[in-house]
Coordinates of C-alpha atoms (C1' of nucleotides) in Angstrom, one line a residue:
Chain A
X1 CA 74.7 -26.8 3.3
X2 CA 71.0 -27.6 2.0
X3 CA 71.3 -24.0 1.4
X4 CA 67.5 -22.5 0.4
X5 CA 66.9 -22.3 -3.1
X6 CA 68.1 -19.0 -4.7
X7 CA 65.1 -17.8 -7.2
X8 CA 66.5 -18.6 -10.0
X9 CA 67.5 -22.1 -9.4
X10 CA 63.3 -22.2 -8.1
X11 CA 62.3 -20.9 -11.6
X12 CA 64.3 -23.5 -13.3
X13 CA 63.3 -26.1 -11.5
X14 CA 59.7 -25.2 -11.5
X15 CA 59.9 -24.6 -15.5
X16 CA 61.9 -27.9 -16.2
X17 CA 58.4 -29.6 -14.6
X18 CA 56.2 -27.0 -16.4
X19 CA 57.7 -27.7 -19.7
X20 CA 58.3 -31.7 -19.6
X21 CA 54.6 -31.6 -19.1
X22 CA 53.2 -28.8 -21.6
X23 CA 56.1 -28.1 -23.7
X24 CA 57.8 -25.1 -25.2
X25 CA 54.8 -22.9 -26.1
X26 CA 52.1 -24.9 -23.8
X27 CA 53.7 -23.1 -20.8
X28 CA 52.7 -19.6 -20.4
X29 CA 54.9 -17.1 -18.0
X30 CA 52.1 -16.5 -16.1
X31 CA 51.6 -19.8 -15.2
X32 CA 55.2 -20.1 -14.0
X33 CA 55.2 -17.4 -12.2
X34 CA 52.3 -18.0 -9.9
X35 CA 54.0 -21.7 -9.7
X36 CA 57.3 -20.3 -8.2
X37 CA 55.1 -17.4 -6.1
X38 CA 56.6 -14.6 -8.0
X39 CA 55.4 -11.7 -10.2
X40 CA 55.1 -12.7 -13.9
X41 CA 57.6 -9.8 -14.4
X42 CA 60.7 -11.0 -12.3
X43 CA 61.3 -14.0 -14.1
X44 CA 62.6 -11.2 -16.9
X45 CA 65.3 -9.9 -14.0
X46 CA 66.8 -13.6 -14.2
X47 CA 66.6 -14.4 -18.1
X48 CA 66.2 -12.4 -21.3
X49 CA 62.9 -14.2 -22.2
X50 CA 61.3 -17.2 -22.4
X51 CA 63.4 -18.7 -25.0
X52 CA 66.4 -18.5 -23.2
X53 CA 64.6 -19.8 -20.1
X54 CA 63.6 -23.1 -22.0
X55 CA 67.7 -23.6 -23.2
X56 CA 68.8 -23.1 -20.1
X57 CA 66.2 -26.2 -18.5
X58 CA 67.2 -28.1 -21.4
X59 CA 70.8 -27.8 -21.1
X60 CA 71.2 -28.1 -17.1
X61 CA 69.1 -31.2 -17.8
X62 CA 71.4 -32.3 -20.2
X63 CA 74.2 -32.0 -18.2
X64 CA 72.8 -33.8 -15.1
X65 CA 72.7 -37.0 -18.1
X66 CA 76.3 -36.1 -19.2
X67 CA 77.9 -35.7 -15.8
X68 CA 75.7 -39.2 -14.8
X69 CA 77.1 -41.2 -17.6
X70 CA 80.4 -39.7 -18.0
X71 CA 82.5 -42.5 -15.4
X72 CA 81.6 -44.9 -17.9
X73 CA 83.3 -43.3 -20.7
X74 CA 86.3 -42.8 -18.7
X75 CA 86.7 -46.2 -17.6
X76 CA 89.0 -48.7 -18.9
X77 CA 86.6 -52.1 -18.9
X78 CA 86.2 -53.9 -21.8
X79 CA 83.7 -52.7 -24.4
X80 CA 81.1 -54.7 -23.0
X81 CA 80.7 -54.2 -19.7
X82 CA 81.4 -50.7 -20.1
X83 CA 78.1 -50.7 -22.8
X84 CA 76.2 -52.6 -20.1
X85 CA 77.1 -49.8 -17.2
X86 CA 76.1 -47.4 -20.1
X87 CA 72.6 -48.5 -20.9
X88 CA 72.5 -48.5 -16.8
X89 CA 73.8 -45.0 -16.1
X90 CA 71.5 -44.0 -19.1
X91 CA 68.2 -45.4 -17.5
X92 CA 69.4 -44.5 -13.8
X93 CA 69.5 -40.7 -15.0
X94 CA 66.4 -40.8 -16.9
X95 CA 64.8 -42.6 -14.0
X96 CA 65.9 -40.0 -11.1
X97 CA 63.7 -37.6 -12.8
X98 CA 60.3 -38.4 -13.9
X99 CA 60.4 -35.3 -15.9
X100 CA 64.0 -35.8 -17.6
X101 CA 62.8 -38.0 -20.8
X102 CA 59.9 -35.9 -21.5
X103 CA 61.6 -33.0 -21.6
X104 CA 64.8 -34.1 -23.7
X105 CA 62.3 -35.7 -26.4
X106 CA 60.1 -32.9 -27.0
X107 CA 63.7 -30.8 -26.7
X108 CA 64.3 -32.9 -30.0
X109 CA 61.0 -31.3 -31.8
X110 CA 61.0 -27.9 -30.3
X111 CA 64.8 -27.2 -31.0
X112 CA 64.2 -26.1 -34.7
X113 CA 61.8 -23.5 -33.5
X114 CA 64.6 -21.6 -32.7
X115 CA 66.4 -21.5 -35.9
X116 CA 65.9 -18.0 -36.3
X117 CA 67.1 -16.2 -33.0
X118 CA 69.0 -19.4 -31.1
X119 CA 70.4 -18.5 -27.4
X120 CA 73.6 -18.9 -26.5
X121 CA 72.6 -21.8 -24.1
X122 CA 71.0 -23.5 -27.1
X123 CA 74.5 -24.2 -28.4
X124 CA 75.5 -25.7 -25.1
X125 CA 72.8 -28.7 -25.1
X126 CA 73.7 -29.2 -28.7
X127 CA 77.1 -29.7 -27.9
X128 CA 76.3 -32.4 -25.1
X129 CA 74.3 -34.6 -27.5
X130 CA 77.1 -34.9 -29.6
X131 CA 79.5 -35.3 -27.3
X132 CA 77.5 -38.2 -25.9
X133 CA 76.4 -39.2 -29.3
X134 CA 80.2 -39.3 -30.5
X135 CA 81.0 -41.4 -27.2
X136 CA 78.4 -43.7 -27.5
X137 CA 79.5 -44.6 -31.3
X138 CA 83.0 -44.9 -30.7
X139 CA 82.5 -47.4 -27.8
X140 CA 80.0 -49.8 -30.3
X141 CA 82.9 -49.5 -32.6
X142 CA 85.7 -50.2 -30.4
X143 CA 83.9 -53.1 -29.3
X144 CA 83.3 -54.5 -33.3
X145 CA 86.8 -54.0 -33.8
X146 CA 88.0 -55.8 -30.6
X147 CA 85.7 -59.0 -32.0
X148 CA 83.3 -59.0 -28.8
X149 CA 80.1 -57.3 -30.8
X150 CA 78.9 -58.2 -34.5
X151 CA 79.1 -56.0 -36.9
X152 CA 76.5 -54.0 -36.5
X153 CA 75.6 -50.2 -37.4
X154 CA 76.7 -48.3 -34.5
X155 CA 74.8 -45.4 -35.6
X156 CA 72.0 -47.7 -36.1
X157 CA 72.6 -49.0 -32.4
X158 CA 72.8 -46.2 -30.9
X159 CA 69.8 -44.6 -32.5
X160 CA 68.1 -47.9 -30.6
X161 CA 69.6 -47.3 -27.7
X162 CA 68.5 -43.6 -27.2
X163 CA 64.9 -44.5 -28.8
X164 CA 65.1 -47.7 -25.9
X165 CA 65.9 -45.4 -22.9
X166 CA 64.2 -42.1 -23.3
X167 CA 61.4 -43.2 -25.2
X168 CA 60.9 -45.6 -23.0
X169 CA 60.5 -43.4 -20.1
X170 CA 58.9 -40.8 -21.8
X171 CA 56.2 -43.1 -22.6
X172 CA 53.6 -42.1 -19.6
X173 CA 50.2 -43.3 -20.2
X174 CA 50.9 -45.4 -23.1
X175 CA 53.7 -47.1 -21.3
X176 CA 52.6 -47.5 -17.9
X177 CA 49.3 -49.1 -19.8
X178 CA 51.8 -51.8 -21.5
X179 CA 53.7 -52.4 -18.9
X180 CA 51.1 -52.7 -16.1
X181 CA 52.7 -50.4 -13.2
X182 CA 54.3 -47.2 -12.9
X183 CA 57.4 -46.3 -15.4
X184 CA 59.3 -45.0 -12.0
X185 CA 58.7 -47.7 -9.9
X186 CA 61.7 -49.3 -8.7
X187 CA 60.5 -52.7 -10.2
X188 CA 59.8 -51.5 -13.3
X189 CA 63.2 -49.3 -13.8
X190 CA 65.1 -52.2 -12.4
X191 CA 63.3 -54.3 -15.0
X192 CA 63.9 -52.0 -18.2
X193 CA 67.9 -52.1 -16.9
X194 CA 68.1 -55.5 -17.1
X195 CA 65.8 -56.1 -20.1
X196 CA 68.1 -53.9 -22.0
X197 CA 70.9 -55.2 -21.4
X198 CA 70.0 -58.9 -21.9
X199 CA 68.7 -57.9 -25.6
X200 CA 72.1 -56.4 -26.3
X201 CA 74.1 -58.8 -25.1
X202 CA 72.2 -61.7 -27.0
X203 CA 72.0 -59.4 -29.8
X204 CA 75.5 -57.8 -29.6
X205 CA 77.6 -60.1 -29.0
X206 CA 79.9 -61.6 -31.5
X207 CA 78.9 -65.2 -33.2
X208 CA 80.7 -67.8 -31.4
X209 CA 82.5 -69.6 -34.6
X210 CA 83.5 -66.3 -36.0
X211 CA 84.0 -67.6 -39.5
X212 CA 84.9 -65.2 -42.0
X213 CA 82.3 -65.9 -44.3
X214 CA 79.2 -65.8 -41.8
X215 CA 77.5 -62.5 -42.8
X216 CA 73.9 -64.0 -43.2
X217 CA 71.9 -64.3 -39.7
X218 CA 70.8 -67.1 -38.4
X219 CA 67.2 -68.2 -39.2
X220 CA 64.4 -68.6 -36.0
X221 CA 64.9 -71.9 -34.3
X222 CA 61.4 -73.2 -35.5
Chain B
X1 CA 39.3 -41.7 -59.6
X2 CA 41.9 -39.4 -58.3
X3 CA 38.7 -37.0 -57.4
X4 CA 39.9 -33.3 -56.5
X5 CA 40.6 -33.1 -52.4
X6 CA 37.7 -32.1 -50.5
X7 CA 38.0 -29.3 -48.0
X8 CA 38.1 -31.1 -45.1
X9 CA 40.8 -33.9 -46.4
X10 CA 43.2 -30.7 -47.3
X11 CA 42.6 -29.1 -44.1
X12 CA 43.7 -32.6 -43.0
X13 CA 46.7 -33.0 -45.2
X14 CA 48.1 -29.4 -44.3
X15 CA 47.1 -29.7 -40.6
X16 CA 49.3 -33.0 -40.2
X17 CA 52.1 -31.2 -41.1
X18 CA 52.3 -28.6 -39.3
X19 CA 50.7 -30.3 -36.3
X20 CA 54.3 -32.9 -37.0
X21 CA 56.3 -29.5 -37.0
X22 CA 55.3 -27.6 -34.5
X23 CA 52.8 -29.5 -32.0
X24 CA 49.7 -28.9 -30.8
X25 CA 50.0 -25.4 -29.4
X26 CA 52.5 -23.9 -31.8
X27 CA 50.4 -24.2 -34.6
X28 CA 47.5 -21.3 -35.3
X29 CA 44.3 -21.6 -36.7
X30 CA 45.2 -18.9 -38.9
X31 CA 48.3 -20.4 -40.2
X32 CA 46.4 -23.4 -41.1
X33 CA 44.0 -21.1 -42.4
X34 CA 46.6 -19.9 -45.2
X35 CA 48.2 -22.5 -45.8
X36 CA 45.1 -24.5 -47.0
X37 CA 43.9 -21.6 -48.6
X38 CA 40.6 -20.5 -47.0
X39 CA 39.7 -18.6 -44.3
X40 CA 40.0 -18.9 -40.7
X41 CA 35.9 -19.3 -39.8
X42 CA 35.7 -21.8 -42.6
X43 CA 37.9 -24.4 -40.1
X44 CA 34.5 -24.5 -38.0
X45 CA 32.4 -25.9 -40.9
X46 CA 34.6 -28.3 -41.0
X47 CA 35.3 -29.1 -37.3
X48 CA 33.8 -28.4 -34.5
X49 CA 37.3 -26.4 -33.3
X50 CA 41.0 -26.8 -33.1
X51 CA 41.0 -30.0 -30.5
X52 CA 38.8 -31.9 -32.4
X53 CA 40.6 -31.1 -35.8
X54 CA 43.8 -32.3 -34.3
X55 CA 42.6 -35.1 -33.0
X56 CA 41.2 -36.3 -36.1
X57 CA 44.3 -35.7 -37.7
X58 CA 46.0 -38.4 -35.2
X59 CA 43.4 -41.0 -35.6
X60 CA 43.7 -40.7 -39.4
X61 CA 47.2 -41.2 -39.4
X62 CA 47.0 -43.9 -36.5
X63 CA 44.6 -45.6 -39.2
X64 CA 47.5 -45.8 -41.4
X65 CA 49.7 -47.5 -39.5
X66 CA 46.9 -50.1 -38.5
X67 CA 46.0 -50.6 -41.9
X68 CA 49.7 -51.2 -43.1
X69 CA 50.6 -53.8 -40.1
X70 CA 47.1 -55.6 -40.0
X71 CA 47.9 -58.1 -42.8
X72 CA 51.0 -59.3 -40.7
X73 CA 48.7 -60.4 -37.6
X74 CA 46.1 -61.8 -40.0
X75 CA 49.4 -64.3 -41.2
X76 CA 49.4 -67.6 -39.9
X77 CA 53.8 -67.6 -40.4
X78 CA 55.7 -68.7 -37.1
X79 CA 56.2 -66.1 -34.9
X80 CA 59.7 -65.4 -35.6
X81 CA 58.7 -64.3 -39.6
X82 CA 55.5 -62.3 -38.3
X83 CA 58.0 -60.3 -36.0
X84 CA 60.3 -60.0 -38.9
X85 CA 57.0 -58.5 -40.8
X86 CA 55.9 -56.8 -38.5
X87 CA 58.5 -54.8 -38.1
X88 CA 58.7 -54.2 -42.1
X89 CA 55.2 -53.0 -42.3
X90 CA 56.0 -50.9 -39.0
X91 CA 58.8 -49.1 -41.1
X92 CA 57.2 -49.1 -44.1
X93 CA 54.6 -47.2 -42.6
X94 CA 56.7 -44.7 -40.8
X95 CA 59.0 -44.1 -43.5
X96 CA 56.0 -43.6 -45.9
X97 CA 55.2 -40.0 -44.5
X98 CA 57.9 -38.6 -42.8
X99 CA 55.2 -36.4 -40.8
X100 CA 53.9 -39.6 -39.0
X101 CA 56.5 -40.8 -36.9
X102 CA 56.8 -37.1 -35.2
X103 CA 52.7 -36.4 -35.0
X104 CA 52.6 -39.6 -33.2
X105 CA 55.7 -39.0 -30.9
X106 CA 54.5 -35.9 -29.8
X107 CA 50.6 -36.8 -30.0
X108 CA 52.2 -39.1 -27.2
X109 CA 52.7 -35.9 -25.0
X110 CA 49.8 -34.0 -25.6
X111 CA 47.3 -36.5 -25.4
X112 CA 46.8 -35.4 -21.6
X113 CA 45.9 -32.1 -22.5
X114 CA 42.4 -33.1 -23.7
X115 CA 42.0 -34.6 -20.2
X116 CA 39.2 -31.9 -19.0
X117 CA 37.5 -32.0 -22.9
X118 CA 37.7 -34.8 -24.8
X119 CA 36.5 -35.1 -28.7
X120 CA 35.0 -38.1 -29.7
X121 CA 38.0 -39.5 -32.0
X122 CA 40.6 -39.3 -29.0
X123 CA 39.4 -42.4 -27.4
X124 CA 39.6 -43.6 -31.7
X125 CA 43.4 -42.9 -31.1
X126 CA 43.4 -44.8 -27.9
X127 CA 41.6 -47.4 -29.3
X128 CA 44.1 -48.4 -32.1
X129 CA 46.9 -48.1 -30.3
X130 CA 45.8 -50.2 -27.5
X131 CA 45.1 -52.8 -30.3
X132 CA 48.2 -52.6 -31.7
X133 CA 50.1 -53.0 -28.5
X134 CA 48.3 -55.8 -27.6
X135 CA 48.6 -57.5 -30.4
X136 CA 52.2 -57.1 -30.8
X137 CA 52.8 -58.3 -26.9
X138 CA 50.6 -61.4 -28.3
X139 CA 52.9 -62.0 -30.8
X140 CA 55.9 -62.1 -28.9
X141 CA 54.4 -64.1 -26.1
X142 CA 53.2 -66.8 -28.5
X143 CA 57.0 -67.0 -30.0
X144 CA 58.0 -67.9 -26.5
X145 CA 55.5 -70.2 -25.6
X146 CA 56.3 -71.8 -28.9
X147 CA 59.9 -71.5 -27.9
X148 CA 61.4 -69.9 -30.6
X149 CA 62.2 -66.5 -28.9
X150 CA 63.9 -66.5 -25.7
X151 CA 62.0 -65.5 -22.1
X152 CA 62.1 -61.9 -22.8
X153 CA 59.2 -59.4 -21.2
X154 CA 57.0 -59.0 -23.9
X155 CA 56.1 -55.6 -22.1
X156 CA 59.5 -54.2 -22.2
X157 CA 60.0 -55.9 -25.6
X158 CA 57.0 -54.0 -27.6
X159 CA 58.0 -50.7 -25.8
X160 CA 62.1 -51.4 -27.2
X161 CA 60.1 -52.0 -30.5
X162 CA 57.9 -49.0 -30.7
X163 CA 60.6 -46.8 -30.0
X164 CA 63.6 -47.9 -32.2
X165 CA 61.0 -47.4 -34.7
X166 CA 58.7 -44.9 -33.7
X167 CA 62.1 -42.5 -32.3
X168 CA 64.1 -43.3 -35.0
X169 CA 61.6 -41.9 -37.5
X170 CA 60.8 -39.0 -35.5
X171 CA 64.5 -38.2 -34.0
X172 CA 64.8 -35.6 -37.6
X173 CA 68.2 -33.2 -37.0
X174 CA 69.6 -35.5 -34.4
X175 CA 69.1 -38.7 -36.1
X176 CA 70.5 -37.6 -40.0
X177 CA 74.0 -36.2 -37.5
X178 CA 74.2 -39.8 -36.3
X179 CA 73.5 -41.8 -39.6
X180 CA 75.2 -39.3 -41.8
X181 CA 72.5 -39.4 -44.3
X182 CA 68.7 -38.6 -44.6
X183 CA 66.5 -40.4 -42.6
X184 CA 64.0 -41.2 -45.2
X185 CA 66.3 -41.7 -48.1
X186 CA 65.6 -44.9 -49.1
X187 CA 68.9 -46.7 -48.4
X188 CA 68.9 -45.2 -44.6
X189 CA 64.9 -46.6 -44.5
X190 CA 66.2 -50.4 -45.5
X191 CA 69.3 -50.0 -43.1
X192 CA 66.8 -49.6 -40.2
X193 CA 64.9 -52.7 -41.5
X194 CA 68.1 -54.8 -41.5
X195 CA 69.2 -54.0 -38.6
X196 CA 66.5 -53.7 -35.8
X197 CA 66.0 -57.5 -37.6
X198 CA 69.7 -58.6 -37.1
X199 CA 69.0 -57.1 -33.7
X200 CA 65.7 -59.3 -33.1
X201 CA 67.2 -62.6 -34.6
X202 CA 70.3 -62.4 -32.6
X203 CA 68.9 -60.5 -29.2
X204 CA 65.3 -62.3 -29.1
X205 CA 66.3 -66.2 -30.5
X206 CA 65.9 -69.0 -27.8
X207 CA 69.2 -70.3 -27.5
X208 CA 70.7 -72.9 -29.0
X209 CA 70.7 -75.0 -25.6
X210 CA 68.0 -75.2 -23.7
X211 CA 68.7 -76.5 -20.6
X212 CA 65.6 -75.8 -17.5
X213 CA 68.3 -74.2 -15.7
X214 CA 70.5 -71.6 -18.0
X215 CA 68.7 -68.6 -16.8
X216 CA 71.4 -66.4 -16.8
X217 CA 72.6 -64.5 -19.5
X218 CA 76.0 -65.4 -21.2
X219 CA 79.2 -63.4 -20.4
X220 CA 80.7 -61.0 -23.5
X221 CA 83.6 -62.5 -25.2
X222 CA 86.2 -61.5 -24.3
Chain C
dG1 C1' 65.2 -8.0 -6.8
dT2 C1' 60.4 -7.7 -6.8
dC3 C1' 56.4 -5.3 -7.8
dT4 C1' 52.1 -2.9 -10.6
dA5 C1' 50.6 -1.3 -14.9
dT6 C1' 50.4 -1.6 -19.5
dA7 C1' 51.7 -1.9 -24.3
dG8 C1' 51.2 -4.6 -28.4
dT9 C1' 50.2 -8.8 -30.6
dG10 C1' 47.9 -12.9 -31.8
dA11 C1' 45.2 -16.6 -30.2
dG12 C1' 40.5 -19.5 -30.6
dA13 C1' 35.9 -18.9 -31.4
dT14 C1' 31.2 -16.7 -32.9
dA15 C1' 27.7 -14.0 -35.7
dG16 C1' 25.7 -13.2 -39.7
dA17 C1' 25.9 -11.7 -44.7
dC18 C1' 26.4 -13.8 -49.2
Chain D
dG1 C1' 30.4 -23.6 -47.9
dT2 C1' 33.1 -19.4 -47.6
dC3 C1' 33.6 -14.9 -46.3
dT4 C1' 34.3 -10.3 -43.2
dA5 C1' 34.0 -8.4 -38.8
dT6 C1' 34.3 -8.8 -34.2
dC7 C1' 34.5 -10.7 -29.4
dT8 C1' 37.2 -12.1 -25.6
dC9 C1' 41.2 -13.7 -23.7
dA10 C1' 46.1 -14.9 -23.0
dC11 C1' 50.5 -14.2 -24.4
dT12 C1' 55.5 -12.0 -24.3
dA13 C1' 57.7 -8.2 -23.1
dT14 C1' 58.7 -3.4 -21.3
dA15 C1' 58.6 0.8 -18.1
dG16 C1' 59.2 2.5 -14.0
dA17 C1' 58.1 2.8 -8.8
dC18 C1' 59.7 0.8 -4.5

DNA sequence: GTCTATAGTGAGATAGAC
DNA sequence: GTCTATCTCACTATAGAC
């Protein structure tokens, strides 16, 4: 069952690494090659180029997120609880991977560098993010229109949440230097779970005299 | 007053964006070399070579941001107005040039590549940011001791902060397909302000209560 | 399916004239 | 301070033997 690695999957996996680290031109063949111990030339026999190569990382990663998160969408909980086991399918995904965030962010810069010749796989990971994108909003608003959140921007929202999550573990140095340990840690992903989630459901949730004409927010305590 | 540009500060202006474009390794010298108009040896007057030219272009802009947000530490307003400001001037900032939020996203990656050689104005860039941070995770921890913000990580906190704003600035194709609009219109750039400070004053106030003992977080609704 | 060899291009950087 | 010319090296991709 833990069948060996067919080469292709070994390319992918060593180029998803190679990539979240350097990025779309920082990674030369050569370099992969020797990294999966085959000729520069072979990886040619398993993909039309480079380009392709990169969409194809981008989009299995995608899906890895899309199949993680997708239970939530299908369940029937109300819109709270299903946000909350949102925000922690979100960070579990981003978390089994060290090399998930990284990738999917600079993904966000280098996808325009294809405008001119996009592969086929480059339509697939678009597709994803607004499928999960389209999700995401339509929960938030489900939940303002059931009175349990405030009436908040949900594309504002989730703009935060995605910026919260895969920024977040994405941030390497910079992050590990603010929050004192290692991003992966267990503490520390167990600790961005439940931070987000407290901030959202402080700062979700629907004021508790909902009267009609309450649209200003409430000044700081002090 | 509004003395012609100097070589080196258009070098500078052009480099930034395409440096915010296309990254560190997808730009060429010779690119930059056209686009500013001279040729390609005349970079090397200016700069001692292609590392140390981007780098300075990161600290410049890093300089910005410092210089936009340092009046709002230098205020002596409760905490919960400074955060308020804080993250004003952080937008302000951001929105200002829509090339900084992406250099300094992806400056974020490829900071580790200098590891082996590093020019003198990297450890500039660290400098700031490591001041900023700090100073922000100050802030928050004073509003709690003060008890005007709730016990929230002021860790997690500043990285939430830096990137619903940093991201959000930076997330360009995928961010205008979830607002609908520009990003740096002016309407979508005071949207953002309202609403990550909706989301601070609701998700970050103490509550109302505080009893020693509430330390759980309160249930949705409904 | 993997290899060697190589084509063809462009990169960063240097030398030295003006 | 800017230029032309050139060096060296790495890159993506292809051809064709095994």
């Amino acid at each position: 069952m833990p069948q060996p690695l067919s080469s292709r999957d070994k390319i992918l996996d060593v180029a998803e690494a190679l990539f979240a680290r350097r990025g779309y031109t920082g990674v030369g063949l050569r370099e992969l090659a020797d990294a999966t111990g085959l000729g520069k030339s072979s990886l040619f026999h398993h993909f039309r180029g480079k380009a392709e190569l990169y969409c194809v990382v981008v989009a299995r990663a995608l899906e890895r997120i899309e199949a993680g998160v997708a239970p939530v969408f299908e369940s029937d909980a109300p819109p709270g609880e299903r946000l909350e086991r949102l925000v922690g399918a979100l960070v579990d995904q981003l978390a089994e991977q060290p090399t998930t965030a990284r990738l999917l962010l600079r993904a966000l810069f280098e996808e325009e560098e294809f405008a001119a010749d996009p592969p086929a796989e480059a339509a697939r990971a678009e597709a994803i993010v607004a499928s999960l994108v389209t999700r995401m909003q339509a929960l938030l608003h489900e939940g303002v229109e059931a009175g349990v959140f405030r009436r908040a921007s949900s594309a504002h929202t989730a703009q935060t949440l995605i910026g919260a999550t895969v920024y977040h573990f994405a941030s390497a140095e910079v992050g590990e230097g603010i929050l004192g340990k290692p991003l992966f840690s267990a503490e520390a992903v167990a600790e961005r779970k439940a931070e987000l989630i407290a901030l959202l459901r402080h700062g979700l949730a629907a004021p508790a005299s909902p009267s009609p004409q309450h649209r200003g927010d409430p000044p700081w305590r002090s």
